[in-house]
Tab-separated table of C-alpha atoms and ligand atoms in Angstrom:
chain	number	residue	atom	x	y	z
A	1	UNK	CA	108.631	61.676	42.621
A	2	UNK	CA	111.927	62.248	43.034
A	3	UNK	CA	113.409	66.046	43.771
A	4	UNK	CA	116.593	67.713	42.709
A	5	UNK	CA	117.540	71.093	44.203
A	6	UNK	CA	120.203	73.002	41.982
A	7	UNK	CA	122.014	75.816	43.569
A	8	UNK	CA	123.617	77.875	40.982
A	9	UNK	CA	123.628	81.894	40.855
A	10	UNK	CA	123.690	81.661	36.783
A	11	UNK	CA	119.813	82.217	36.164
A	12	UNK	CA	120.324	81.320	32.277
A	13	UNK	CA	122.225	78.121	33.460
A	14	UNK	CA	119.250	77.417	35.686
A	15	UNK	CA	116.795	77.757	33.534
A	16	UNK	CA	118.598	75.771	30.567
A	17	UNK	CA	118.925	72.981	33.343
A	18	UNK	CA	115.327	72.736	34.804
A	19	UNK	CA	113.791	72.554	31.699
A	20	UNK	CA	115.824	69.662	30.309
A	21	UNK	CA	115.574	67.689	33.904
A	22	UNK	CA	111.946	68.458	34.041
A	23	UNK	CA	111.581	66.611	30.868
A	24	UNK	CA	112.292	63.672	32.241
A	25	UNK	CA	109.830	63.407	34.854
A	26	UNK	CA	112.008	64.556	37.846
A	27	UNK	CA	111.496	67.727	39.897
A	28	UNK	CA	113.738	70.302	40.192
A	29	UNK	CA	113.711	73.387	42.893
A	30	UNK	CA	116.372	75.963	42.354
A	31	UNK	CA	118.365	78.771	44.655
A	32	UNK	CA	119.881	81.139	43.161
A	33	UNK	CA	121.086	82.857	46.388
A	34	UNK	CA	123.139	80.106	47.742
A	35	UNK	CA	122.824	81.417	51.250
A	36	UNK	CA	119.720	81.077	51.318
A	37	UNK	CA	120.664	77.125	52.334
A	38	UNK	CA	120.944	78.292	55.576
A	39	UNK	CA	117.237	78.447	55.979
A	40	UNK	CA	116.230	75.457	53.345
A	41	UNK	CA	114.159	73.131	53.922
A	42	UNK	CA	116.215	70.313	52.540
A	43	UNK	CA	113.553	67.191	53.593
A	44	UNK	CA	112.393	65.455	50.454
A	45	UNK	CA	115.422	66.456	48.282
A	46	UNK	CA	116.837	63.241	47.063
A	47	UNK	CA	119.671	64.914	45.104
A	48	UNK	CA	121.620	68.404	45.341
A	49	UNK	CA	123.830	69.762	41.987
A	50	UNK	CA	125.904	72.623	43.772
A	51	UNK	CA	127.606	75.315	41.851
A	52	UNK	CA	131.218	75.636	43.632
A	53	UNK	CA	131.741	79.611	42.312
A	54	UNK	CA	129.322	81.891	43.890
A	55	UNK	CA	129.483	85.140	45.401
A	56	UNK	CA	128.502	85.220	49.269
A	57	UNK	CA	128.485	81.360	50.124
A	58	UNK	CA	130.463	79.183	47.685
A	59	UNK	CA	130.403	75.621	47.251
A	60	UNK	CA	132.543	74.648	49.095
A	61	UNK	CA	131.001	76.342	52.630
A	62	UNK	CA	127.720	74.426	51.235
A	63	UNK	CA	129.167	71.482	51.529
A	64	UNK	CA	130.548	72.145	54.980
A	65	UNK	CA	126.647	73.069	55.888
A	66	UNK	CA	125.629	70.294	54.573
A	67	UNK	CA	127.714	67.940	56.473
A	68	UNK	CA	126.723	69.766	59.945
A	69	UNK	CA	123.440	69.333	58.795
A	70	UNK	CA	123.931	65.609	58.032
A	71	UNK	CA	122.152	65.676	54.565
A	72	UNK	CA	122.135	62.318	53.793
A	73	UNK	CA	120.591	62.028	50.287
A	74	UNK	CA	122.906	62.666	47.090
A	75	UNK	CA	125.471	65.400	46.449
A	76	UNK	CA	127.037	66.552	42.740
A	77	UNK	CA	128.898	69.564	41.796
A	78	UNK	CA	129.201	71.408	39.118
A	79	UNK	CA	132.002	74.212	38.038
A	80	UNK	CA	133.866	75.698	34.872
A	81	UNK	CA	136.809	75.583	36.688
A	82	UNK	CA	139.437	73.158	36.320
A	83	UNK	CA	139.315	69.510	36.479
A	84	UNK	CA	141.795	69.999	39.641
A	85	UNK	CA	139.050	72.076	41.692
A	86	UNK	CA	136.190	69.701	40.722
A	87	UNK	CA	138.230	66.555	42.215
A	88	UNK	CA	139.512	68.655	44.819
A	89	UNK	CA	135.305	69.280	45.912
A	90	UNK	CA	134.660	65.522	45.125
A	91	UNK	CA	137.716	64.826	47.817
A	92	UNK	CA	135.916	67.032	50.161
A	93	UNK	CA	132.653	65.386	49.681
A	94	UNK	CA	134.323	61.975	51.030
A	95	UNK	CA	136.075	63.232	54.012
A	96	UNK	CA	132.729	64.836	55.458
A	97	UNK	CA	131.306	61.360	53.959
A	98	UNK	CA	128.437	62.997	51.853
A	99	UNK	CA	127.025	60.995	49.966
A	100	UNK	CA	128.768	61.790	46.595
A	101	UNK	CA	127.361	61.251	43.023
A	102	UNK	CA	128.958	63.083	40.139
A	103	UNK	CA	130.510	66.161	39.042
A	104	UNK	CA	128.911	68.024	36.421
A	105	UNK	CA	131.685	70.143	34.496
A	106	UNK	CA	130.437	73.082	32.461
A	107	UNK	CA	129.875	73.596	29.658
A	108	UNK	CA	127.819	70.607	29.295
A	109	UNK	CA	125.123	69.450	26.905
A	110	UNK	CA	122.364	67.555	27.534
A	111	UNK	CA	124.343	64.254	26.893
A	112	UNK	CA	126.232	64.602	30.510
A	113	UNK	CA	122.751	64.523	32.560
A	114	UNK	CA	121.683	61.387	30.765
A	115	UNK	CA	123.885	59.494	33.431
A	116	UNK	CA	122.157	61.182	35.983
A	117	UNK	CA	118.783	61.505	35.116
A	118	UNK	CA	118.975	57.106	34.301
A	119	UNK	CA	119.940	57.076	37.737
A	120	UNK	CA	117.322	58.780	38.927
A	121	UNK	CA	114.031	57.744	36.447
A	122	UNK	CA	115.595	53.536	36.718
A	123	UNK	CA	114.982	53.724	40.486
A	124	UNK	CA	118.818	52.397	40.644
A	125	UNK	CA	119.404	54.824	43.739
A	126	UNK	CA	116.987	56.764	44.258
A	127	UNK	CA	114.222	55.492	47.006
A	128	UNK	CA	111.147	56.780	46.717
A	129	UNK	CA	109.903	56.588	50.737
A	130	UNK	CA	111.296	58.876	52.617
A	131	UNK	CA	114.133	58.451	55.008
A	132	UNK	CA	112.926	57.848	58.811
A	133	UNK	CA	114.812	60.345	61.147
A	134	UNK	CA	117.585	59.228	62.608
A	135	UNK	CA	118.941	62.196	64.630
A	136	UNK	CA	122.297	61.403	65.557
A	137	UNK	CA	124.679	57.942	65.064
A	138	UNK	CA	123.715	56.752	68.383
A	139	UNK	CA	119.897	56.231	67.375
A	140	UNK	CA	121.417	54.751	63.784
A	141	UNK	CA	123.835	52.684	65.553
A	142	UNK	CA	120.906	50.961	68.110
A	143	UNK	CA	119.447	49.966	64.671
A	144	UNK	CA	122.654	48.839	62.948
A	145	UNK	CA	123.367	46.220	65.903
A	146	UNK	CA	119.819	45.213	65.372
A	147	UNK	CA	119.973	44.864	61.473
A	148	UNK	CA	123.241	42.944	62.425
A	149	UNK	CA	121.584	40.570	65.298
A	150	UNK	CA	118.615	39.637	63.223
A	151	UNK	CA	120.596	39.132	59.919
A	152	UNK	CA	118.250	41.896	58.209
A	153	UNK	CA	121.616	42.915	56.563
A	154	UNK	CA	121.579	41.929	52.776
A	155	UNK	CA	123.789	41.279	50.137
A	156	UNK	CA	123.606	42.145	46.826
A	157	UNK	CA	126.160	41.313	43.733
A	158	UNK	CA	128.118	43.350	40.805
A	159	UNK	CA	130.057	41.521	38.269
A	160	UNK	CA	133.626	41.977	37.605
A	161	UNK	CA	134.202	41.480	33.634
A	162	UNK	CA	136.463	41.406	31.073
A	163	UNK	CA	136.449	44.214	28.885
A	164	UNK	CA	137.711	42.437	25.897
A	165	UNK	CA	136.015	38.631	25.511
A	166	UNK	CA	132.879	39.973	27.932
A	167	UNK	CA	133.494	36.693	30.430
A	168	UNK	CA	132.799	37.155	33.709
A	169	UNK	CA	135.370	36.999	36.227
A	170	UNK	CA	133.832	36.618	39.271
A	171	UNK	CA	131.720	38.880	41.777
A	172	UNK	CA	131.461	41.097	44.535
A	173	UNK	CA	129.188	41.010	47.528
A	174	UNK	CA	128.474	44.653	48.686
A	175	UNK	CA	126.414	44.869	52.278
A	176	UNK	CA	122.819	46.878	51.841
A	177	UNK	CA	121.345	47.907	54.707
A	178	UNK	CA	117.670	48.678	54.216
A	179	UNK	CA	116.042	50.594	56.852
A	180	UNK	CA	111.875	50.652	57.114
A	181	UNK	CA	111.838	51.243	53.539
A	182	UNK	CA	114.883	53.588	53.175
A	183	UNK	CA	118.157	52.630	51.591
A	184	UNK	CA	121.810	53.798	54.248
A	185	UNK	CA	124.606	53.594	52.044
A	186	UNK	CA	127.467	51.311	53.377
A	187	UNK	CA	129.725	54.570	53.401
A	188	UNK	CA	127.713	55.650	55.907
A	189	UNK	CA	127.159	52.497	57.808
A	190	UNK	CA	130.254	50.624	57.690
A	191	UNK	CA	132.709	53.757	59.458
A	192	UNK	CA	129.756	53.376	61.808
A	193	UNK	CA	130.551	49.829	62.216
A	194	UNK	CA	133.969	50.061	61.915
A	195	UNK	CA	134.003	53.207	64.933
A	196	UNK	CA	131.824	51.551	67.096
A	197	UNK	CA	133.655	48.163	67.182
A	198	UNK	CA	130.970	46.309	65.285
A	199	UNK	CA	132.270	45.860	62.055
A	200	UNK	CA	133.838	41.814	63.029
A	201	UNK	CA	130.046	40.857	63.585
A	202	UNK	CA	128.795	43.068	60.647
A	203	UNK	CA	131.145	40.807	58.249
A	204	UNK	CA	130.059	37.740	59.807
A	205	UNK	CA	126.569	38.343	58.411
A	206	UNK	CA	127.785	39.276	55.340
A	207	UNK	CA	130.027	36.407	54.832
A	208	UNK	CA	127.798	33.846	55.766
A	209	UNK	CA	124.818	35.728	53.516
A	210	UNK	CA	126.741	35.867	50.469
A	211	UNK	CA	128.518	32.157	50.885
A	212	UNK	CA	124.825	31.143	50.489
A	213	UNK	CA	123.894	33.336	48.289
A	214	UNK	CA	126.681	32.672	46.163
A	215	UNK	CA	126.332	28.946	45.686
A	216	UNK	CA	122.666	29.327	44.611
A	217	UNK	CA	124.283	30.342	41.018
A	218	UNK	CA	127.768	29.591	40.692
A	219	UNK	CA	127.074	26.886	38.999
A	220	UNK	CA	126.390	29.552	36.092
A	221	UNK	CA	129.728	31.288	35.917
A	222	UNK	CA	133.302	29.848	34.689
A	223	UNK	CA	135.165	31.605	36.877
A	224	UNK	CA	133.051	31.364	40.405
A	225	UNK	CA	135.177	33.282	42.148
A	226	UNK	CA	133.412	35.559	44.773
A	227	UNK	CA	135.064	39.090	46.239
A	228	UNK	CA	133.972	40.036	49.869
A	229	UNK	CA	134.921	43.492	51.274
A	230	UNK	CA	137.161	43.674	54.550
A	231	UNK	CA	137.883	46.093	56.945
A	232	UNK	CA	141.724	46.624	57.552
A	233	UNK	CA	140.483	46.853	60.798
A	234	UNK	CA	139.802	43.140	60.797
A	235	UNK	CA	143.071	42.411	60.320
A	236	UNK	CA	143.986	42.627	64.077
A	237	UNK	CA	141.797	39.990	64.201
A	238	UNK	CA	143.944	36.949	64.429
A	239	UNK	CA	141.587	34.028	64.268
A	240	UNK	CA	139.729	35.820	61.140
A	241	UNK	CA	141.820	32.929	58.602
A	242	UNK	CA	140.394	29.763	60.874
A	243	UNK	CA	136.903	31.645	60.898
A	244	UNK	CA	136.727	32.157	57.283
A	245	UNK	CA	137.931	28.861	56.292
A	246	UNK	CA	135.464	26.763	58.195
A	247	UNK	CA	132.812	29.554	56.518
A	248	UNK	CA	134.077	28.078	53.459
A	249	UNK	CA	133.883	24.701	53.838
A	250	UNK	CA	130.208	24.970	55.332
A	251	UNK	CA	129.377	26.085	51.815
A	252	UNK	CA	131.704	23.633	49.639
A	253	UNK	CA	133.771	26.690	48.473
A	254	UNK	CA	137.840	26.312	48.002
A	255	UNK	CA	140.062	29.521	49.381
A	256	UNK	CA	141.019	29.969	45.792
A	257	UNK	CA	138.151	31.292	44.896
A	258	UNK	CA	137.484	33.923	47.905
A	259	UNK	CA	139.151	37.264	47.005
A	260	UNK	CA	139.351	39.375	50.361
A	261	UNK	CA	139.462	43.412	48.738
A	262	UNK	CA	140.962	45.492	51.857
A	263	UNK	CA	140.056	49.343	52.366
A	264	UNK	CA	142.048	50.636	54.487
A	265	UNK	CA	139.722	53.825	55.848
A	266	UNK	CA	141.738	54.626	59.120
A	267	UNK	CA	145.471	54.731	59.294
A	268	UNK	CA	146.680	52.069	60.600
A	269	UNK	CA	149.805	51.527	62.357
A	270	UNK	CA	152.755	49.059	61.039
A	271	UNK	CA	151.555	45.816	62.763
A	272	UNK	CA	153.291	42.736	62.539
A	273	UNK	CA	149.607	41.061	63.381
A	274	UNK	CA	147.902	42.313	60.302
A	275	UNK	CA	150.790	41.670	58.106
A	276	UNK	CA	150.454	38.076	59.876
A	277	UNK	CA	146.737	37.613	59.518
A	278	UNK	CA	147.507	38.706	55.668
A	279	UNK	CA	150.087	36.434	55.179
A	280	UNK	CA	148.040	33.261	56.484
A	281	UNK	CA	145.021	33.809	54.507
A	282	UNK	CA	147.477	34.085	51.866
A	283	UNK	CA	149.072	30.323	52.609
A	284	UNK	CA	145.956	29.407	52.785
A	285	UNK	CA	144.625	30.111	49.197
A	286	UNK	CA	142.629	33.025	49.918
A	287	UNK	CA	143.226	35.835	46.912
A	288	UNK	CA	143.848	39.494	48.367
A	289	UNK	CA	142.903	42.735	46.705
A	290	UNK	CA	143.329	46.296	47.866
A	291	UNK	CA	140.736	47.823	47.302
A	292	UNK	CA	140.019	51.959	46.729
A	293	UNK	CA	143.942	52.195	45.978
A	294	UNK	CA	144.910	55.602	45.294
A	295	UNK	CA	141.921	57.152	47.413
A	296	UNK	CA	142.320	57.399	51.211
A	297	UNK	CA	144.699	55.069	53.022
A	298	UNK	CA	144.729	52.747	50.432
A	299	UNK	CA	148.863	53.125	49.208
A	300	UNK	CA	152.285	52.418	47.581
A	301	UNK	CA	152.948	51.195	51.786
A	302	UNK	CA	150.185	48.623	51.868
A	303	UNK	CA	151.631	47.213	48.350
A	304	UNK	CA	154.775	47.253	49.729
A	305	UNK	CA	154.154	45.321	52.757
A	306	UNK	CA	150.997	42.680	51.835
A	307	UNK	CA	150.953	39.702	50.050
A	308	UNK	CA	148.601	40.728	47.773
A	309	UNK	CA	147.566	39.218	44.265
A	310	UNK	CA	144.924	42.188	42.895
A	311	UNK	CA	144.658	45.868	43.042
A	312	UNK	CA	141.686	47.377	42.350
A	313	UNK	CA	141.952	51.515	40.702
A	314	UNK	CA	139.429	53.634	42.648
A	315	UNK	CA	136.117	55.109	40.801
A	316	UNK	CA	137.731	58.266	41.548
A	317	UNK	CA	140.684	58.293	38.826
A	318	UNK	CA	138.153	55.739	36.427
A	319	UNK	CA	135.280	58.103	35.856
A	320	UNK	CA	137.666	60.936	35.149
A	321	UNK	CA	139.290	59.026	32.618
A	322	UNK	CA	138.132	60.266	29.593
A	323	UNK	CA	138.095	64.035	31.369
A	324	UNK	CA	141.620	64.498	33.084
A	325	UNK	CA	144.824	64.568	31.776
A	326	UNK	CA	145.996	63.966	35.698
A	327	UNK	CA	143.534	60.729	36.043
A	328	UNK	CA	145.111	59.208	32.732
A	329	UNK	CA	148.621	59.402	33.589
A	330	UNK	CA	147.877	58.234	37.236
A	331	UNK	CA	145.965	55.465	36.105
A	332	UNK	CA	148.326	54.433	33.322
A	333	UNK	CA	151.093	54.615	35.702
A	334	UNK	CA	149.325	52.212	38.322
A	335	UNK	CA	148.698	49.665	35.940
A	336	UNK	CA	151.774	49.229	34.735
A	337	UNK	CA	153.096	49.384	37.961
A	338	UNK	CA	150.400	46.929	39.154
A	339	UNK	CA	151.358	44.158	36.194
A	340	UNK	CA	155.301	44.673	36.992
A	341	UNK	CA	154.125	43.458	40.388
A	342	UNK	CA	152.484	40.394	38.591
A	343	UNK	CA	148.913	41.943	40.135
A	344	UNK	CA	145.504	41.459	38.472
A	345	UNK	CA	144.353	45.282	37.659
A	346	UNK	CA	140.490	45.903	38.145
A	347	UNK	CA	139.198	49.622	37.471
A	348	UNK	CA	136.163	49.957	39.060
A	349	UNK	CA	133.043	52.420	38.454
A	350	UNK	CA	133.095	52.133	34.503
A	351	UNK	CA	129.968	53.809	33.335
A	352	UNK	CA	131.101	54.462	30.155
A	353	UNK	CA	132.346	52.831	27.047
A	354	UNK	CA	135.196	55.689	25.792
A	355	UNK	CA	136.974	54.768	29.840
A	356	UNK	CA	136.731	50.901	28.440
A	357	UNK	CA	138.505	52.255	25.459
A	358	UNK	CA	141.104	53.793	27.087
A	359	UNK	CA	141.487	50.916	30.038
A	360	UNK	CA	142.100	48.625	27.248
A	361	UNK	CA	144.528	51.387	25.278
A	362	UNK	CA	146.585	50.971	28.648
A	363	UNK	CA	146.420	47.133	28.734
A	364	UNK	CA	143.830	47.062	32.025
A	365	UNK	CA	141.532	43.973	30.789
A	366	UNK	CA	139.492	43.838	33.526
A	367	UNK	CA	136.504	46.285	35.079
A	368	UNK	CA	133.732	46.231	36.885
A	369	UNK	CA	130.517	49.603	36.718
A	370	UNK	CA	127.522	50.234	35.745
A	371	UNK	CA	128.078	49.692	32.661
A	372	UNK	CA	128.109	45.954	32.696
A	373	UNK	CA	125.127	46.195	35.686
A	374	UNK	CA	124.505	47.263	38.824
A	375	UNK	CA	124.883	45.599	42.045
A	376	UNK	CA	122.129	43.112	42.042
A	377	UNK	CA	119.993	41.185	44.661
A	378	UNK	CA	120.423	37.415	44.273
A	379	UNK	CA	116.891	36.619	42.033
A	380	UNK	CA	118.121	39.433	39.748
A	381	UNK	CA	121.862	37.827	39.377
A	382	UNK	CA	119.811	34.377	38.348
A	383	UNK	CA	118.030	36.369	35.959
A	384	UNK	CA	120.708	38.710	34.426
A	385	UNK	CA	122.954	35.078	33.957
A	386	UNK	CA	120.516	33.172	31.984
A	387	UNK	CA	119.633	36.080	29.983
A	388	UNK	CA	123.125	36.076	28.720
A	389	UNK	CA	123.760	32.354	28.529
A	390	UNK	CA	120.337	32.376	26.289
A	391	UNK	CA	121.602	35.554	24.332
A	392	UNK	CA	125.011	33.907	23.251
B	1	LIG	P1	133.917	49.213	47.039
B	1	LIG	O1	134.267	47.908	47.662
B	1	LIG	O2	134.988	49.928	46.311
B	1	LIG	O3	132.685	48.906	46.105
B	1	LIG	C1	132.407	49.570	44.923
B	1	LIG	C2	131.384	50.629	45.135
B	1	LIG	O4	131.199	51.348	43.914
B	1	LIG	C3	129.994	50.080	45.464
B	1	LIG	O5	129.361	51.053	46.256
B	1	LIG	C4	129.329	49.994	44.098
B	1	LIG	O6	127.929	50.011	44.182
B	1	LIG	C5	129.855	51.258	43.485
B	1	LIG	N1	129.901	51.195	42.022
B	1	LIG	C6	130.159	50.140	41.244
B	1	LIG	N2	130.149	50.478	39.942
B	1	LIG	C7	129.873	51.799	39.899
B	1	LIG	C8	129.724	52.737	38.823
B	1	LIG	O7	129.843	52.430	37.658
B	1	LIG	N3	129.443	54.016	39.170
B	1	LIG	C9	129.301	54.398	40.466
B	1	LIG	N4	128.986	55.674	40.701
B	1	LIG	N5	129.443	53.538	41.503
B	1	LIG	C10	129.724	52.258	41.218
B	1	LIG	P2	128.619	50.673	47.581
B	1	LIG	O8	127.935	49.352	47.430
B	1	LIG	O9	127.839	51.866	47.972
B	1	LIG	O10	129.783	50.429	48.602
B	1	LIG	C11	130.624	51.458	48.996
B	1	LIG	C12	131.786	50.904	49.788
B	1	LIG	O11	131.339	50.388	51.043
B	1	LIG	C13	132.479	49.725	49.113
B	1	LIG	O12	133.350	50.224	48.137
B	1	LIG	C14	133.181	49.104	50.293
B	1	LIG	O13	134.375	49.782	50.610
B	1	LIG	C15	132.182	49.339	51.410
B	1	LIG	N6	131.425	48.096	51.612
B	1	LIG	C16	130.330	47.631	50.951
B	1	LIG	N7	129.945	46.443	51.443
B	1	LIG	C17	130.835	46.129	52.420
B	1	LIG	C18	130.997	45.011	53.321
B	1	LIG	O14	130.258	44.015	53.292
B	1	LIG	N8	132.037	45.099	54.202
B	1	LIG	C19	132.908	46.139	54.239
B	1	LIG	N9	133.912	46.123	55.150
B	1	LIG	N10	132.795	47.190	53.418
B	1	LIG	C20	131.771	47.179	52.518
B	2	LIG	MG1	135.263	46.393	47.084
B	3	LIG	MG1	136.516	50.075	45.595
């Protein structure tokens, strides 16, 4: 069964909560005190909905605690304050990389925790064995290079759509890393990979994995083309073109239809050889997104300086959409910046139909969330494809 622990000093706001969560099958422990964290025993919590405005501890030293701690299960906040503190504690969440679900902004009905309490009851991310105890990242990295040795790594798919006609526009391949039962988010694993020089190899599995993977139903789609996630990192990497296109001819794909999305998660310096490894995959057919833009390194710079065909809105600005004055106006003003540059626009992490409303009210066409489905495993892509084609 999966548990939630709320920590929230407002004992009517408690109350109200548990019993609607309860409801719906899914524990739910509560602390009023927050300090009282200190001496929690936080195994078996799957999810934590932190109050940032307390007296003694606030939210925001919980989440510091948390981090030390290295809570690894799911984090979401909740506040009457302004939409500015809420993204300012979801901003926080990412740079001590917790593992960040939602923000919760009071006063809410019951509608708001439908979202989370799906999430939780669908099984979508919530695993039901309990995490194995890995102490520190040199025990989780000793399994990582063995996950990445014997392949174990998987791949599973999310479509990107349009949010007008419904066609599907291609997909991406996001890494899953499946550990004795327990799921590691790739925001945990792939810094690790990226820190501990392993990330090259790491994308080698995934490549090859979802080049296979991919051609087992392409034949389905209209547009096949296929995203795969980089590392900025790689880009120092100046035989990563050559590699990729002799990955792509194994499996009888064309460069046109391989869209490389770049995070940049470190900082990295003005290089002439990433611009150059950029450029070539460009010659050579190969589309190029940046990915995340607006959240961490992600910028105006890298537009500036790559030859790149697709920028891709972070989930960040998206799922505020329809909540923050600040999120519409950035958003509005990237896309039209984005189509002055001739660049495809994707928002991603669309969960709900009024941000589709206003994506298309701003002339962005094309999305990718929950919404239209979840990352998938390959049988469940097969499945999910025929079940439209027969629905038409
Ligand atoms: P990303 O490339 O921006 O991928 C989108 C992330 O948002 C995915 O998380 C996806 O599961 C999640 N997502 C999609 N729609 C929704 C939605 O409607 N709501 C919410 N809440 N989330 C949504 P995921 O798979 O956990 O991946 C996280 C990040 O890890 C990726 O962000 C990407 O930067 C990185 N990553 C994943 N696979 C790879 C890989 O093979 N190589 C590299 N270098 N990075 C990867
Ligand atoms: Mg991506
Ligand atoms: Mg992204």
């Amino acid at each position: 069964m999966v548990t939630l622990l709320l920590i929230d000093d407002d004992k009517d706001f408690t109350e109200f909560f548990v019993a609607a969560i309860e409801e719906s099958g899914i524990k739910c422990q509560v602390l009023n005190q927050s300090k009282k964290i200190l001496q929690y025993n936080l195994t078996g919590i799957d999810h934590i909905i932190i109050d940032l405005l307390m007296p003694d501890f606030d939210g925001l030293q919980i989440l510091r605690f948390l981090k030390e701690s290295r809570y690894s299960r799911y984090i979401s906040v909740t506040s009457g304050q302004d939409q500015s503190i809420l993204n300012a504690a979801r901003e926080i969440c990412q740079l001590h990389q917790l593992n960040f679900h939602s923000v919760l902004k009071k006063p809410f009905d019951l509608s708001c925790l439908d979202a989370l309490i799906i999430d939780h009851v669908d099984g979508g991310i919530i695993i039901e064995k309990p995490k194995p105890l890995i102490k520190n990242d040199t025990e989780l990295l000793e399994q990582l290079k063995l996950a990445i040795s014997t392949q174990s790594l998987e791949v599973y798919f999310q479509p990107k759509v349009d949010m007008v006609s419904y066609e599907i526009q291609g997909f991406e391949a996001l890494a899953r890393w499946n550990l004795d039962g327990a799921f590691i988010p790739p925001t945990q694993f792939i810094p690790l990979a990226e820190r501990s020089g392993l990330i090259g190899k790491l994308t080698e599995v995934i490549v090859e994995k979802s080049l296979r993977y991919f051609t087992q139903f392409k034949h389905l789609l209209a547009h096949p083309n296929l995203s795969i996630n980089f590392s900025a990192l790689e880009l120092g990497q100046s035989n990563l073109p050559d590699l990729l296109i002799s990955k792509i001819e194994q499996h009888n794909m064309a460069s046109e239809q391989i869209t490389l999305e770049i995070t940049e998660t470190v900082m990295l310096q003005k290089n002439t050889l990433s611009l150059e490894v950029l450029a070539r995959l460009r010659l050579m057919g190969f589309k190029l997104s940046i990915d995340d833009f607006g959240a961490g390194y992600s910028s105006v710079n890298m537009l500036q300086n790559g030859p790149f065909t697709e920028l891709k809105i972070d989930r960040a600005f998206i799922s505020e959409l329809d909540k923050s004055d600040q999120s519409r106006i950035i958003v509005n003003s990237v896309v039209q910046m984005a189509k002055k540059l001739n660049l495809n626009v994707v928002a991603e992490g669309i969960e709900e139909q009024t941000i589709v409303d206003e994506l298309i009210k701003m002339n962005c066409l094309t999305g990718q969330g929950y919404l239209f489905s979840r990352p998938m495993p390959l049988q469940d892509v097969i499945i999910w494809l025929e079940n439209r084609f027969t629905s038409k």
